[in-house]
CSV table of C-alpha atoms in Angstrom, one decimal:
chain,number,residue,atom,x,y,z
A,115,MET,CA,28.9,43.9,6.9
A,116,ALA,CA,28.8,44.3,3.1
A,117,ASN,CA,28.4,40.5,2.7
A,118,LYS,CA,25.4,40.6,5.0
A,119,TYR,CA,23.6,43.1,2.6
A,120,ALA,CA,24.6,40.9,-0.4
A,121,ALA,CA,23.0,38.0,1.4
A,122,PHE,CA,19.9,40.1,2.2
A,123,GLY,CA,19.7,41.1,-1.5
A,124,ALA,CA,19.9,37.4,-2.6
A,125,ILE,CA,17.2,36.4,-0.1
A,126,HIS,CA,15.0,39.3,-1.2
A,127,ALA,CA,15.5,38.3,-4.8
A,128,LEU,CA,14.6,34.6,-4.0
A,129,LEU,CA,11.5,35.7,-2.2
A,130,ALA,CA,10.5,38.1,-5.1
A,131,VAL,CA,10.7,35.2,-7.5
A,132,ALA,CA,8.7,32.9,-5.2
A,133,LEU,CA,6.1,35.6,-4.4
A,134,GLY,CA,5.9,36.6,-8.1
A,135,ALA,CA,5.2,33.0,-9.1
A,136,PHE,CA,2.6,32.7,-6.3
A,137,GLY,CA,0.9,35.8,-7.5
A,138,ALA,CA,0.9,34.7,-11.1
A,139,HIS,CA,-0.4,31.2,-10.5
A,140,GLY,CA,-2.1,31.3,-7.1
A,141,LEU,CA,-3.7,34.7,-6.9
A,142,LYS,CA,-4.8,35.2,-10.5
A,143,ASP,CA,-8.3,33.8,-9.8
A,144,VAL,CA,-8.4,35.1,-6.2
A,145,LEU,CA,-7.6,38.8,-6.5
A,146,ASP,CA,-9.3,41.3,-8.8
A,147,ALA,CA,-7.2,43.0,-11.4
A,148,ASP,CA,-6.5,46.1,-9.3
A,149,MET,CA,-5.3,44.2,-6.2
A,150,LEU,CA,-3.3,41.8,-8.4
A,151,ASP,CA,-1.6,44.9,-9.9
A,152,VAL,CA,-0.8,46.2,-6.3
A,153,TYR,CA,0.7,42.8,-5.4
A,154,GLU,CA,2.8,42.8,-8.6
A,155,THR,CA,4.1,46.3,-7.9
A,156,GLY,CA,5.3,45.0,-4.5
A,157,VAL,CA,7.1,42.1,-6.2
A,158,ARG,CA,8.7,44.3,-8.9
A,159,TYR,CA,10.0,46.8,-6.4
A,160,GLN,CA,11.3,44.0,-4.1
A,161,MET,CA,13.3,42.6,-7.0
A,162,TYR,CA,14.6,46.0,-8.1
A,163,HIS,CA,15.9,46.7,-4.6
A,164,ALA,CA,17.1,43.2,-4.0
A,165,LEU,CA,19.4,43.6,-7.1
A,166,GLY,CA,20.3,47.0,-5.9
A,167,LEU,CA,21.3,45.6,-2.5
A,168,ILE,CA,23.6,43.2,-4.1
A,169,ALA,CA,25.2,45.9,-6.3
A,170,VAL,CA,25.6,48.3,-3.3
A,171,ALA,CA,27.1,45.5,-1.2
A,172,LEU,CA,29.7,44.9,-3.9
A,173,LEU,CA,30.4,48.6,-4.1
A,174,ALA,CA,30.8,48.9,-0.3
A,175,GLY,CA,33.3,46.1,-0.4
A,176,LYS,CA,35.6,48.3,-2.5
A,177,ALA,CA,35.0,51.5,-0.5
A,178,ARG,CA,37.5,53.2,1.7
A,179,ASN,CA,34.8,54.3,4.0
A,180,PRO,CA,31.7,52.1,3.4
A,181,ARG,CA,29.7,53.4,6.4
A,182,THR,CA,27.3,55.7,4.4
A,183,ILE,CA,26.9,53.2,1.6
A,184,LEU,CA,25.9,50.5,4.1
A,185,ARG,CA,23.5,52.9,5.8
A,186,GLY,CA,21.9,53.4,2.4
A,187,ALA,CA,21.8,49.7,2.0
A,188,MET,CA,20.1,49.4,5.3
A,189,LEU,CA,17.4,51.8,4.2
A,190,LEU,CA,16.9,49.8,1.0
A,191,HIS,CA,16.4,46.7,3.1
A,192,ILE,CA,14.0,48.4,5.4
A,193,GLY,CA,12.2,49.9,2.4
A,194,ILE,CA,11.6,46.5,0.9
A,195,PHE,CA,9.8,45.4,4.1
A,196,ILE,CA,7.7,48.6,4.4
A,197,PHE,CA,7.0,49.3,0.7
A,198,SER,CA,6.6,45.8,-0.7
A,199,GLY,CA,5.3,44.2,2.6
A,200,SER,CA,2.5,46.7,2.9
A,201,LEU,CA,1.5,46.2,-0.7
A,202,TYR,CA,1.4,42.4,-0.1
A,203,VAL,CA,-0.7,42.7,3.0
A,204,LEU,CA,-3.0,45.4,1.4
A,205,SER,CA,-3.6,43.3,-1.7
A,206,LEU,CA,-4.2,40.1,0.2
A,207,SER,CA,-6.3,41.5,3.1
A,208,GLY,CA,-8.0,44.5,1.5
A,209,THR,CA,-6.9,46.6,4.5
A,210,LYS,CA,-6.9,50.0,2.8
A,211,TRP,CA,-5.2,51.9,5.6
A,212,LEU,CA,-2.0,50.1,4.8
A,213,GLY,CA,-1.7,52.2,1.7
A,214,ALA,CA,-0.8,55.1,4.1
A,215,ILE,CA,2.4,53.3,5.2
A,216,THR,CA,3.6,52.3,1.7
A,217,PRO,CA,5.0,55.8,1.0
A,218,LEU,CA,7.3,55.5,4.1
A,219,GLY,CA,9.0,52.5,2.3
A,220,GLY,CA,9.3,54.7,-0.8
A,221,VAL,CA,10.9,57.4,1.3
A,222,ALA,CA,13.4,54.8,2.7
A,223,PHE,CA,14.2,53.8,-0.9
A,224,ILE,CA,14.8,57.5,-1.9
A,225,VAL,CA,16.9,58.4,1.1
A,226,GLY,CA,18.9,55.2,0.8
A,227,TRP,CA,19.7,55.8,-2.9
A,228,ALA,CA,20.5,59.5,-2.1
A,229,MET,CA,23.0,58.5,0.5
A,230,ILE,CA,24.6,56.0,-1.8
A,231,ALA,CA,24.7,58.6,-4.7
A,232,TRP,CA,26.1,61.3,-2.4
A,233,THR,CA,28.9,59.0,-1.1
A,234,MET,CA,29.8,58.1,-4.7
A,235,TRP,CA,29.7,61.7,-5.7
A,236,GLN,CA,32.0,62.7,-2.9
A,237,GLY,CA,34.6,60.1,-4.2
A,238,ARG,CA,34.6,58.1,-1.0
A,239,HIS,CA,34.2,54.9,-3.0
A,240,GLU,CA,37.8,54.9,-4.2
A,241,LYS,CA,40.5,53.1,-2.3
A,242,GLY,CA,43.5,55.1,-1.8
C-alpha cells in the first residue's frame, strides 16, 4: 500500500511540473494576473503534497503499524484533487462557486498531516 502512495506522489509531481509549464507558457496571455496566481497556487500545493506523499510512503514502509500514516496519505491524495483541482477549474473556467470547495481540500491536507504527526508522536513509526 505504501508503494501505491509513493507512485501517486510521483504522478502528482509529474502532473504539477506539466501543469506548471502549461500555466507559465500557455496561460500567461490567456488568464488575468489574479486567475494566473490562483492557478499557480494549485500547482504549488500539488507539488508540495506530491513530495509529501512520497516522504510519507517511505515513512509508512518502515512503520510497525502504518495504517494511520497511510490514511493520512490518502487524505493528502484526496486533498490534491479537491484543493488543486478546484483551483485549476476555477482559474480556467471562472466558475467562482468552486472557491467554496477549495477549503475542503485544505481541511483534507490539515487532517492528513495531523494524523501523520500524531502517529509519529505516539512512536508507532518505530519497528520493534
